[in-house]
Coordinates of N, CA and C and ligand atoms in Angstrom, one line a residue:
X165 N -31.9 -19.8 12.7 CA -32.7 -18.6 12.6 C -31.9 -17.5 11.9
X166 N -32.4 -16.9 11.2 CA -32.2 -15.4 10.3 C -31.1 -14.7 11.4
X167 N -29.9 -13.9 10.8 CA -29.8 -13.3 11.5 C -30.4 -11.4 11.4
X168 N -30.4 -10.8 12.5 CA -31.2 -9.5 12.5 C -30.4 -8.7 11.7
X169 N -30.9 -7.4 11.5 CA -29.9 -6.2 10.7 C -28.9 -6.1 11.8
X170 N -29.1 -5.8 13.3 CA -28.2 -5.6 14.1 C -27.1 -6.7 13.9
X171 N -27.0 -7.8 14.2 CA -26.3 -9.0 13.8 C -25.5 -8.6 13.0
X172 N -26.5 -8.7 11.9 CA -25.1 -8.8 10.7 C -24.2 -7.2 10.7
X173 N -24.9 -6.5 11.0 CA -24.0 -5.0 11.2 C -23.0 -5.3 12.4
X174 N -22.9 -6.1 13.3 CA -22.0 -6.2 14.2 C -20.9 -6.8 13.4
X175 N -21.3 -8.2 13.3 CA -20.5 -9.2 12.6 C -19.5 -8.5 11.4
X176 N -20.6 -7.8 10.8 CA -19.6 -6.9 9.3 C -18.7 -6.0 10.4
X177 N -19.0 -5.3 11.3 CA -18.1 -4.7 11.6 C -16.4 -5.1 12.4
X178 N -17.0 -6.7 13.1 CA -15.9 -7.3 13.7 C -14.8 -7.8 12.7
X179 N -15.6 -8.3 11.3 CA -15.0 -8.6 9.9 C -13.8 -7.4 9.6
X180 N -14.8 -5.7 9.5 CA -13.8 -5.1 9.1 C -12.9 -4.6 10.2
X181 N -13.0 -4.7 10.8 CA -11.7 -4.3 12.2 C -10.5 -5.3 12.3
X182 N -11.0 -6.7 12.0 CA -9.7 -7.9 11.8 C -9.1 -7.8 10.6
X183 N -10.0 -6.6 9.7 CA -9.3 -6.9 8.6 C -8.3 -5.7 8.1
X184 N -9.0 -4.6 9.2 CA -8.4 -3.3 9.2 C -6.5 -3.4 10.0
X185 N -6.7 -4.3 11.0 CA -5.8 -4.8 11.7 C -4.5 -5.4 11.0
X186 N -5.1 -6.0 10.1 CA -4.1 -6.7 9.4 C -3.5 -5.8 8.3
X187 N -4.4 -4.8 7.4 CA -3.9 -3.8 6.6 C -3.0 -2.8 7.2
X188 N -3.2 -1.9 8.2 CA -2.6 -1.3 9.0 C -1.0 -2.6 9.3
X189 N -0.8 -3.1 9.5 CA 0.4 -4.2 9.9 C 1.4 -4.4 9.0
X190 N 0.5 -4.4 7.5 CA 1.5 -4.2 6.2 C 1.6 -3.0 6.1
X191 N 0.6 -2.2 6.7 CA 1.1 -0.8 6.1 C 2.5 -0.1 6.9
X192 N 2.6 -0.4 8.6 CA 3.3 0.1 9.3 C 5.0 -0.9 8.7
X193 N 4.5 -2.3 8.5 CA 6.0 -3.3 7.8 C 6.5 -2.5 6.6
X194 N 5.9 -1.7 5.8 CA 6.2 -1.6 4.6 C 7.3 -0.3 4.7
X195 N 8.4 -0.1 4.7 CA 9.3 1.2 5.0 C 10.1 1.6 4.1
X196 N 10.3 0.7 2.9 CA 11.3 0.5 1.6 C 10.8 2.1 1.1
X197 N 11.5 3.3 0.6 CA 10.7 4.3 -0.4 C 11.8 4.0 -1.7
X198 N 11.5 3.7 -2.4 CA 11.8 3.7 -3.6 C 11.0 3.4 -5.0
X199 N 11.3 3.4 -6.5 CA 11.0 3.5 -7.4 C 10.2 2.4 -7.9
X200 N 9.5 1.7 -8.2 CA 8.9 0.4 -8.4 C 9.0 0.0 -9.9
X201 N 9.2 -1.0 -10.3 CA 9.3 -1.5 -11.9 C 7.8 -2.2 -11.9
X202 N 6.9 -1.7 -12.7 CA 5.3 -2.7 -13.0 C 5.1 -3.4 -14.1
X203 N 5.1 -4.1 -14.5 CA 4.5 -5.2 -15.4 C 3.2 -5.4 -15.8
X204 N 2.6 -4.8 -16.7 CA 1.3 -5.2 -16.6 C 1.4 -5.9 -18.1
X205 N 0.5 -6.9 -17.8 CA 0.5 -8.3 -19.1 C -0.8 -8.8 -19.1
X206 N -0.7 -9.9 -19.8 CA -2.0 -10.8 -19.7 C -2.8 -10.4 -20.8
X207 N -3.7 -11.6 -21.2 CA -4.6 -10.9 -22.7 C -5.7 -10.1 -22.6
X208 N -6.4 -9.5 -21.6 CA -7.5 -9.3 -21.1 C -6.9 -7.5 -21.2
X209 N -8.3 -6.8 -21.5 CA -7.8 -5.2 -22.0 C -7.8 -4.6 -20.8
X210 N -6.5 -3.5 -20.7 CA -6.8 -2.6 -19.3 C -5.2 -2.3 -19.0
X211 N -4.3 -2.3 -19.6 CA -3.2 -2.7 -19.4 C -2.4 -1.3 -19.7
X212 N -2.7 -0.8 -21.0 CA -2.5 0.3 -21.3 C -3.0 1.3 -20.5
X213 N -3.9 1.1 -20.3 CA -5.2 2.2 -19.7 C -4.8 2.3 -18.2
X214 N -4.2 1.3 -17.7 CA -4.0 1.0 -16.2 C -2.8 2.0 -16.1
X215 N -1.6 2.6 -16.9 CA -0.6 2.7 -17.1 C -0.7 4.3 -17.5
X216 N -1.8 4.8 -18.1 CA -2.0 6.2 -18.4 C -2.8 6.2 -17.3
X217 N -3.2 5.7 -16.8 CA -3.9 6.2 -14.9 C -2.4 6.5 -14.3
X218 N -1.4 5.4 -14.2 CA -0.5 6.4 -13.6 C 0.0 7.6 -14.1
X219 N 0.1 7.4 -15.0 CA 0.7 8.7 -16.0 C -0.3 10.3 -14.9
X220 N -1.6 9.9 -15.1 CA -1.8 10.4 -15.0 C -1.8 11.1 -13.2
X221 N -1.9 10.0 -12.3 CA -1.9 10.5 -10.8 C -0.1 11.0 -10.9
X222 N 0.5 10.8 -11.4 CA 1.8 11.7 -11.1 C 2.0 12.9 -11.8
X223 N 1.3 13.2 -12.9 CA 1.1 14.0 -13.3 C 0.1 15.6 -12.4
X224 N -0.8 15.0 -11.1 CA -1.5 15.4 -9.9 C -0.7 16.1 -9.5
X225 N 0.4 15.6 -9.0 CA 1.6 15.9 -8.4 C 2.7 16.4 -8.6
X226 N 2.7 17.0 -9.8 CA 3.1 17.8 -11.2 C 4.8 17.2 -11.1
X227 N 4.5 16.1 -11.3 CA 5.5 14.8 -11.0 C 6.5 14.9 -12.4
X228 N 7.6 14.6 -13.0 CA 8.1 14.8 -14.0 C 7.5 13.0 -15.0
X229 N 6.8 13.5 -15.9 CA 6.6 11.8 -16.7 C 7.2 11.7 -18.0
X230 N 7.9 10.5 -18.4 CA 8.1 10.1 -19.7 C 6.9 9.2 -19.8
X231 N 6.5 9.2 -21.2 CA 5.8 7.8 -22.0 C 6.6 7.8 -23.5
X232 N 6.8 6.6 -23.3 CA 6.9 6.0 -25.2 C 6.5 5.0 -25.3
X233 N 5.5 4.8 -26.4 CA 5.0 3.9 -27.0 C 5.5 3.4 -28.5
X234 N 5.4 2.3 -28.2 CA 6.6 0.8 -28.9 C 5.7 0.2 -30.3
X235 N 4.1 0.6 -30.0 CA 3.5 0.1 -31.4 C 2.7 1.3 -31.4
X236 N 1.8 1.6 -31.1 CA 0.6 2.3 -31.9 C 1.2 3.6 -32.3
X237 N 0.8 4.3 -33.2 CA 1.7 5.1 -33.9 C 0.6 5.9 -35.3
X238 N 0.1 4.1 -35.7 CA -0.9 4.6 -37.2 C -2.3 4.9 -37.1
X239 N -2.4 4.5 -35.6 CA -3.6 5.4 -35.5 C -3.5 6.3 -34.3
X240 N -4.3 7.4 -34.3 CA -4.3 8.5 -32.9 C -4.6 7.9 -31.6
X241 N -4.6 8.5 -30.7 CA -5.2 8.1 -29.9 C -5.7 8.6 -29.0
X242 N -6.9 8.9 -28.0 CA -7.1 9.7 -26.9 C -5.9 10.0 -25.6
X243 N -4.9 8.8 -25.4 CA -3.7 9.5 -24.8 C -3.0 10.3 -25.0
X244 N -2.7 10.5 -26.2 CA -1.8 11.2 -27.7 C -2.2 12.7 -27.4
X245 N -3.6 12.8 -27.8 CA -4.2 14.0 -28.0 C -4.1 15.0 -26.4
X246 N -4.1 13.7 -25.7 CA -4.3 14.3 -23.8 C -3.4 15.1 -23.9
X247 N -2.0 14.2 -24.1 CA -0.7 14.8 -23.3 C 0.0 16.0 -24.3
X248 N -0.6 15.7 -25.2 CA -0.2 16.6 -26.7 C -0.5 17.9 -26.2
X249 N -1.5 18.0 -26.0 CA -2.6 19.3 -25.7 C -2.6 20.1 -24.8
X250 N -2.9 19.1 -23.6 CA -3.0 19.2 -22.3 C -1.4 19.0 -21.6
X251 N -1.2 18.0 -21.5 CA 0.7 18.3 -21.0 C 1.4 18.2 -22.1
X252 N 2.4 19.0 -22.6 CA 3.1 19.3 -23.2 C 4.5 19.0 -22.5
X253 N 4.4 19.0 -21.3 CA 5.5 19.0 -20.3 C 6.0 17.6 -20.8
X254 N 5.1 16.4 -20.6 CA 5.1 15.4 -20.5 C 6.2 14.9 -21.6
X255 N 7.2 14.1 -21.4 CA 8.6 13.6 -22.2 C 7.9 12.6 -23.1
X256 N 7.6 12.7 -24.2 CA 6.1 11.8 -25.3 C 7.3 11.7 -26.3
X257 N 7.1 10.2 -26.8 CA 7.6 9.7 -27.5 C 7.0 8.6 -28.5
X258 N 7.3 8.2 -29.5 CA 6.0 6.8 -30.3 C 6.9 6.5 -31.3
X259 N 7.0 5.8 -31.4 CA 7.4 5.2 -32.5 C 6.9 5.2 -33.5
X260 N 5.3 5.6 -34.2 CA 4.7 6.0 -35.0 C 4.8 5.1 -36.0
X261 N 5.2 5.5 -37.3 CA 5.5 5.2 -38.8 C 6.2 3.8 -39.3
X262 N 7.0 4.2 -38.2 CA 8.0 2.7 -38.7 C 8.0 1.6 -38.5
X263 N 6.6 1.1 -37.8 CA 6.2 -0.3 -36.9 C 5.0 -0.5 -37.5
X264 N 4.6 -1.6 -38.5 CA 3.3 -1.8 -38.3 C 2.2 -3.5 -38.7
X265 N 1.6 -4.0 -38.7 CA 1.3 -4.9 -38.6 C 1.3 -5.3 -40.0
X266 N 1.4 -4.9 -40.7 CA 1.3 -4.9 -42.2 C 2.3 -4.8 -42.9
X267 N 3.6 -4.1 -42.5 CA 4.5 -4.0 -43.0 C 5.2 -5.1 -43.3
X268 N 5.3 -5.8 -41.5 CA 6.6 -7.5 -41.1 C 7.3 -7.4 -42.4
X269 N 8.0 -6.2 -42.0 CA 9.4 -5.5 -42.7 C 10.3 -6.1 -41.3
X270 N 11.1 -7.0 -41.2 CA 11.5 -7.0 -40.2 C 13.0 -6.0 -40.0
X271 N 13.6 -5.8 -41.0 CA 14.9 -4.8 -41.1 C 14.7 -3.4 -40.5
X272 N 13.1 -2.9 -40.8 CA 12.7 -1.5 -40.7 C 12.5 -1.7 -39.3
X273 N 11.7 -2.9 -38.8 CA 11.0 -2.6 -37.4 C 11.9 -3.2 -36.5
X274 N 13.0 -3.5 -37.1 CA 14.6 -3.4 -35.7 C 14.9 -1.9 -35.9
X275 N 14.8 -1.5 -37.0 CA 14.9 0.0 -36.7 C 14.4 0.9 -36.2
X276 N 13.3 0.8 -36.1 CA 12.4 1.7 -35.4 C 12.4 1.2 -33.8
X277 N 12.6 -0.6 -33.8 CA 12.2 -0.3 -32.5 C 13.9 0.2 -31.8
X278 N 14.9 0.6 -32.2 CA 16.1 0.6 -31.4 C 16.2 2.0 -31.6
X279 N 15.6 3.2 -32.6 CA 15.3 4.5 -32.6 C 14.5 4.8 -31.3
X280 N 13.5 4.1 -31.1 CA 12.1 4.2 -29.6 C 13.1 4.1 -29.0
X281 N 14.0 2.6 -28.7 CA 14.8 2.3 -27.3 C 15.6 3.5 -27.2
X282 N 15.8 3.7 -28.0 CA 17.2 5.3 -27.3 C 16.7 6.1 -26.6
X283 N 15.2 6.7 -26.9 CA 14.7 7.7 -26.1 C 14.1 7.1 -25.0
X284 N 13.8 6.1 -24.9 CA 13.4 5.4 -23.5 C 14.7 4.8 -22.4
X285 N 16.3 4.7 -23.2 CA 17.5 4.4 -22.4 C 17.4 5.7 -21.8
X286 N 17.6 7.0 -22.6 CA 17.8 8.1 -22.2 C 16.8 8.4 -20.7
X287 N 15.3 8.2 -21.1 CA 14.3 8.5 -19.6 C 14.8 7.4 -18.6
X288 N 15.5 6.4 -18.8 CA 15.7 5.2 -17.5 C 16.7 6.0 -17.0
X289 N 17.7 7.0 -18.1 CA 19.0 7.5 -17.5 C 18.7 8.8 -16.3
X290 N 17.6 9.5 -16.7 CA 17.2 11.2 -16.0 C 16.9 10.9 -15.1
X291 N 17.8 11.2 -14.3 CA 16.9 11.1 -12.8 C 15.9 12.0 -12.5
X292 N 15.3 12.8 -13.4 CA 14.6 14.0 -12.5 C 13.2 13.3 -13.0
X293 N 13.8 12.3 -13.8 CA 11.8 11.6 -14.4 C 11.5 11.1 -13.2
X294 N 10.1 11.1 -12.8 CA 9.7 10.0 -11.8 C 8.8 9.4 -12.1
X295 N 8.2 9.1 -13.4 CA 7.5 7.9 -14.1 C 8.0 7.5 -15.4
X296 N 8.2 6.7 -15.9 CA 8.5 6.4 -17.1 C 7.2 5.4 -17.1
X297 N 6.2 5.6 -18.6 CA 5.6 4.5 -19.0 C 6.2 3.4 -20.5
X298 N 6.2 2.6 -20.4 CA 7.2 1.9 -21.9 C 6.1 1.0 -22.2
X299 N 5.3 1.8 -23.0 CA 3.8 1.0 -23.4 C 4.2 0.2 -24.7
X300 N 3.9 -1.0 -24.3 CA 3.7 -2.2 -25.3 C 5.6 -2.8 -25.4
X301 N 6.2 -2.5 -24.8 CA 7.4 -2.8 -25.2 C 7.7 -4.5 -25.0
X302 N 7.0 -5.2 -24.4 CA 6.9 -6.5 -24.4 C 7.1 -7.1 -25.6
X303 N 6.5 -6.3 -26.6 CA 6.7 -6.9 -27.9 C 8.0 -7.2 -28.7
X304 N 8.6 -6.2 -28.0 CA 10.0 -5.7 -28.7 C 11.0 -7.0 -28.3
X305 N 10.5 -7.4 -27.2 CA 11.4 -8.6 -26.4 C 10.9 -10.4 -27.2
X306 N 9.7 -9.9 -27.5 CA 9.0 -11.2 -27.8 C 9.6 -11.0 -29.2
X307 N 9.8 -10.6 -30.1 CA 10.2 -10.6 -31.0 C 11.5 -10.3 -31.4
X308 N 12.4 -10.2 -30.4 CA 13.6 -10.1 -30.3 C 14.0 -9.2 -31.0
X309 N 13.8 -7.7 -30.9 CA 13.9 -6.8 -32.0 C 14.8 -5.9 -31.1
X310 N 14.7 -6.2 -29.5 CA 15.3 -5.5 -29.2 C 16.7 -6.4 -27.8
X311 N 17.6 -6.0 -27.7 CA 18.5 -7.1 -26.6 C 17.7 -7.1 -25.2
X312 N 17.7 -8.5 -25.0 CA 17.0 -8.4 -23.7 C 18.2 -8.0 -22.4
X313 N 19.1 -8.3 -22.4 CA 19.8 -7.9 -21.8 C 20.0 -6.0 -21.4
X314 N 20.3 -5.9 -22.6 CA 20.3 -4.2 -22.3 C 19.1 -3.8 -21.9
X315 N 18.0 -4.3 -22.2 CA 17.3 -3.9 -21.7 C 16.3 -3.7 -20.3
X316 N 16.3 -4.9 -19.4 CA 17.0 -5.3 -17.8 C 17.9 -4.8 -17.6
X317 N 19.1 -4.7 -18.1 CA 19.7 -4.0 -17.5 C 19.6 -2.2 -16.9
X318 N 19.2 -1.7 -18.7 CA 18.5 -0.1 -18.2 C 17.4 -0.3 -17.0
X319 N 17.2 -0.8 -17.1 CA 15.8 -1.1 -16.3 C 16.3 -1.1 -14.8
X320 N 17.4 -1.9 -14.6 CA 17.6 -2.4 -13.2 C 18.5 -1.3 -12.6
X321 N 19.1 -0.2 -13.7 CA 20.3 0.8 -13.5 C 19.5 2.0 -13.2
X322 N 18.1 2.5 -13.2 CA 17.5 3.5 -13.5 C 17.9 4.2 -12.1
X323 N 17.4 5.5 -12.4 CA 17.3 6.4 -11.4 C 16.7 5.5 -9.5
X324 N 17.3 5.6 -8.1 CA 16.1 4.9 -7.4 C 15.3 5.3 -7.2
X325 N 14.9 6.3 -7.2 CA 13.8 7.0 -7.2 C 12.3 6.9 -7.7
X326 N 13.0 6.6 -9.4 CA 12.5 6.7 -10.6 C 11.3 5.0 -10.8
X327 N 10.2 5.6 -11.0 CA 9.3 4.0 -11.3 C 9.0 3.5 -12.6
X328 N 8.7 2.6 -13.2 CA 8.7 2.2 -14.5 C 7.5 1.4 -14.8
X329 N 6.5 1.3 -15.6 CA 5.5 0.4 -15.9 C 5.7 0.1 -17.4
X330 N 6.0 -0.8 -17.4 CA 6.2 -1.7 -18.8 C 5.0 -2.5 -18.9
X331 N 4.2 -2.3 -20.3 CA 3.1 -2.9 -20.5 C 3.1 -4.1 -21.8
X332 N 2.1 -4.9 -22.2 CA 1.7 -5.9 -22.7 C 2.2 -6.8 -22.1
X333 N 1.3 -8.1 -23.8 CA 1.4 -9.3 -23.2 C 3.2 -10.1 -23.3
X334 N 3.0 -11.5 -22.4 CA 4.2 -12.0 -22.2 C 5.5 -10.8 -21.9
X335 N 6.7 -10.6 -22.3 CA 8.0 -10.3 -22.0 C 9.0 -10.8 -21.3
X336 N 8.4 -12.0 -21.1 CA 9.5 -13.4 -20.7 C 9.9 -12.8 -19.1
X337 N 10.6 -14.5 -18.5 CA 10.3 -14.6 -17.3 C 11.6 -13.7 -16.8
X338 N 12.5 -13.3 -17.4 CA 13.7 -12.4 -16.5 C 13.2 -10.9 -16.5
X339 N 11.9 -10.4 -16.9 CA 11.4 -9.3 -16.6 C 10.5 -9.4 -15.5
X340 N 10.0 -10.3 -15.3 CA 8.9 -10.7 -14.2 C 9.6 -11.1 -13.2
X341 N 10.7 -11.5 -12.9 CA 11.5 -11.4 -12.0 C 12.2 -10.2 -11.3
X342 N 12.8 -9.5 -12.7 CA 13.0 -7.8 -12.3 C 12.0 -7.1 -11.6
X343 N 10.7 -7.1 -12.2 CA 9.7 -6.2 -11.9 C 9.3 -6.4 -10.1
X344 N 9.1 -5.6 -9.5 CA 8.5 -5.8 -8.1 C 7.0 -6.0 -8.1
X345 N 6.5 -5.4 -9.0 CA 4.9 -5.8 -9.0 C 4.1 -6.0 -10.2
X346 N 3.5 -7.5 -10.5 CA 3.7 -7.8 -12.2 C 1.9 -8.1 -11.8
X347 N 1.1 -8.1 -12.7 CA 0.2 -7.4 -13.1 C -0.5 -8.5 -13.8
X348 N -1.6 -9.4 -14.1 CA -1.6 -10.3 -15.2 C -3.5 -10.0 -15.7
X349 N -3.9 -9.0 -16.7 CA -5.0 -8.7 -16.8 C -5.9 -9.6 -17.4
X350 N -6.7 -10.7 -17.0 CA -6.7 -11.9 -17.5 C -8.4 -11.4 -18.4
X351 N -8.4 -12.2 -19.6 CA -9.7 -11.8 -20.3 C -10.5 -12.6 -20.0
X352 N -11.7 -12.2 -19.3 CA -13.1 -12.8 -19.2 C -14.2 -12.9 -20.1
X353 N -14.0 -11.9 -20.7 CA -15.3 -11.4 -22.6 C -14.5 -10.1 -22.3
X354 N -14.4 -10.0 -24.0 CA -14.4 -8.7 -24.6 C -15.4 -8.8 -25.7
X355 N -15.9 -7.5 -25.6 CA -17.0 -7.1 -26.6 C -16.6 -7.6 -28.1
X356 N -15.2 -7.0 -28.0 CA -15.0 -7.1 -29.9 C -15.0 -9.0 -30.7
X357 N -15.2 -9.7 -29.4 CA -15.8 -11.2 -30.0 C -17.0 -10.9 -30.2
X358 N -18.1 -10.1 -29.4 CA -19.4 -10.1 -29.8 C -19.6 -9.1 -31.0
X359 N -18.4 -8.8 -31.8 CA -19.1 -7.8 -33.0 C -18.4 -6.2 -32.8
X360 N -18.6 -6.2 -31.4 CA -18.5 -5.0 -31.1 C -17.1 -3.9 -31.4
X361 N -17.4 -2.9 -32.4 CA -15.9 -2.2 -32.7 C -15.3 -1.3 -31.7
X362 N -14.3 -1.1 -31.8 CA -13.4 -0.6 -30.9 C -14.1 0.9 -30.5
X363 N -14.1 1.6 -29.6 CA -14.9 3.1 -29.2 C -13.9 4.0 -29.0
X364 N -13.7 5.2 -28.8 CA -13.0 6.3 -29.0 C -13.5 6.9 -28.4
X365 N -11.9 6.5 -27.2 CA -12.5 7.8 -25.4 C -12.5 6.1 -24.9
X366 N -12.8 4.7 -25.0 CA -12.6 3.6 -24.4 C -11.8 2.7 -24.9
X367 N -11.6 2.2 -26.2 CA -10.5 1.5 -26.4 C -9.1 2.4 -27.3
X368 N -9.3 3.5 -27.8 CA -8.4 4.5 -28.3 C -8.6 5.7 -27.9
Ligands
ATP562 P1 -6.2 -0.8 -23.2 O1 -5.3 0.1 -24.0 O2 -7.6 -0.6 -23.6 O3 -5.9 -0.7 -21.8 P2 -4.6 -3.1 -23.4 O4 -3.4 -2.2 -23.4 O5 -4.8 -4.0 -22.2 O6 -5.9 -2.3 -23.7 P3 -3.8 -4.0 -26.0 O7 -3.5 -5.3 -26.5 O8 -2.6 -3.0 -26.0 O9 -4.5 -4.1 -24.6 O10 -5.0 -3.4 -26.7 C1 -5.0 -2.6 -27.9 C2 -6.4 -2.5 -28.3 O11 -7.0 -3.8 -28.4 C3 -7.3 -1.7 -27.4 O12 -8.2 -1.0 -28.2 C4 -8.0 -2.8 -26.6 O13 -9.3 -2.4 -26.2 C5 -8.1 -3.9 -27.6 N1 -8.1 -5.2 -26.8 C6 -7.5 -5.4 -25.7 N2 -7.6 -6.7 -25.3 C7 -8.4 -7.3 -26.2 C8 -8.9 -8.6 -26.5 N3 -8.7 -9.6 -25.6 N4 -9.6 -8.9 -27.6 C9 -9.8 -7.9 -28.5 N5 -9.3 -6.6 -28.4 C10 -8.6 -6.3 -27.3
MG563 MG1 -1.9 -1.7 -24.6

């Protein structure tokens, strides 16, 4: 037999109380306060965007933020213009000019990317940052443009305090080891197979 509305409103409620039980359990285990390293990867889009969300909740909190970004540069972007405008505070950096898919100048784009790494060694070094975002820097590793070593290592040396979200795809497995919480944004459809061009205010 069916069950009634009363039924299932009990049932859902015994559901969320076992389940509330269990959250509250991790929540009272959890006592570590420190800085967290994030990873977000995977081919599926959201990765960037996941990462200017924090930017932005610490920013709430009128929280001190670094961002540098490792590729986009040649064209604008709605984050650019945000923090440009709107926070100025914010420690903004890009690599801009000297990186681009068209160039595979490989002499220039170890230069540029090891010009980006200095301002981003420097934000792993400040302890008064309390976000650093290092958007797309995966690439830098995948392409060996930049030492992987020194760069785990800034990473593992930072302020404790201080949290770090390093974004794109792959960055090999001694990052994903470093990181405490890695991320894998997996693609289900993206529009831009169906045709669809990129939007402004959603994908830039
Ligand atoms: P977003 O910045 O939108 O969060 P992302 O950081 O996850 O995306 P990137 O590879 O950095 O992904 O994306 C750069 C641009 O490519 C964005 O405009 C994004 O919308 C688009 N994009 C992301 N994933 C895909 C995909 N699977 N196919 C085509 N375009 C994509
Ligand atoms: Mg991105």
């Amino acid at each position: 037999m069916a069950k009634t509305v009363e039924e299932k409103n009990a049932s859902h409620k015994r559901s969320m109380e076992k389940q509330k039980t269990k959250v509250d359990a991790k929540i009272e285990e959890a006592s570590t306060e420190r800085g967290i390293l994030l990873l977000l990867t995977g081919n599926g889009k959201g990765k960037s965007s996941s990462g200017f969300g924090m930017v932005m909740r610490a920013l709430g909190y009128q929280q001190k933020v670094g961002v540098v970004q490792f590729i986009k540069g040649v064209q604008l972007s709605g984050e650019e213009l945000f923090i440009r405008d709107k926070h100025p505070e914010v420690d903004f950096y890009q690599m801009g000019t000297g990186f681009t898919w068209d160039t595979q100048d490989r002499t220039s784009d170890i230069e540029a990317a090891e010009r980006t790494w200095k301002e981003a060694a420097r934000m792993l070094a400040d302890e008064t940052i309390n976000l650093v975002l290092l958007d797309e820097m995966t690439y830098m590793l995948a392409y060996k443009y930049l030492d992987e070593e020194i760069i785990l290592s800034a990473l593992k040396h930072r302020p404790y305090e201080q949290s770090v979200v390093v974004t794109g795809r792959g960055g090999g497995s001694k990052l994903i080891e470093l990181a405490d919480t890695v991320s894998e944004v997996k693609e289900v459809k993206h529009c831009f197979k169906a045709g669809v061009k990129a939007r402004k205010g959603v994908d830039f």
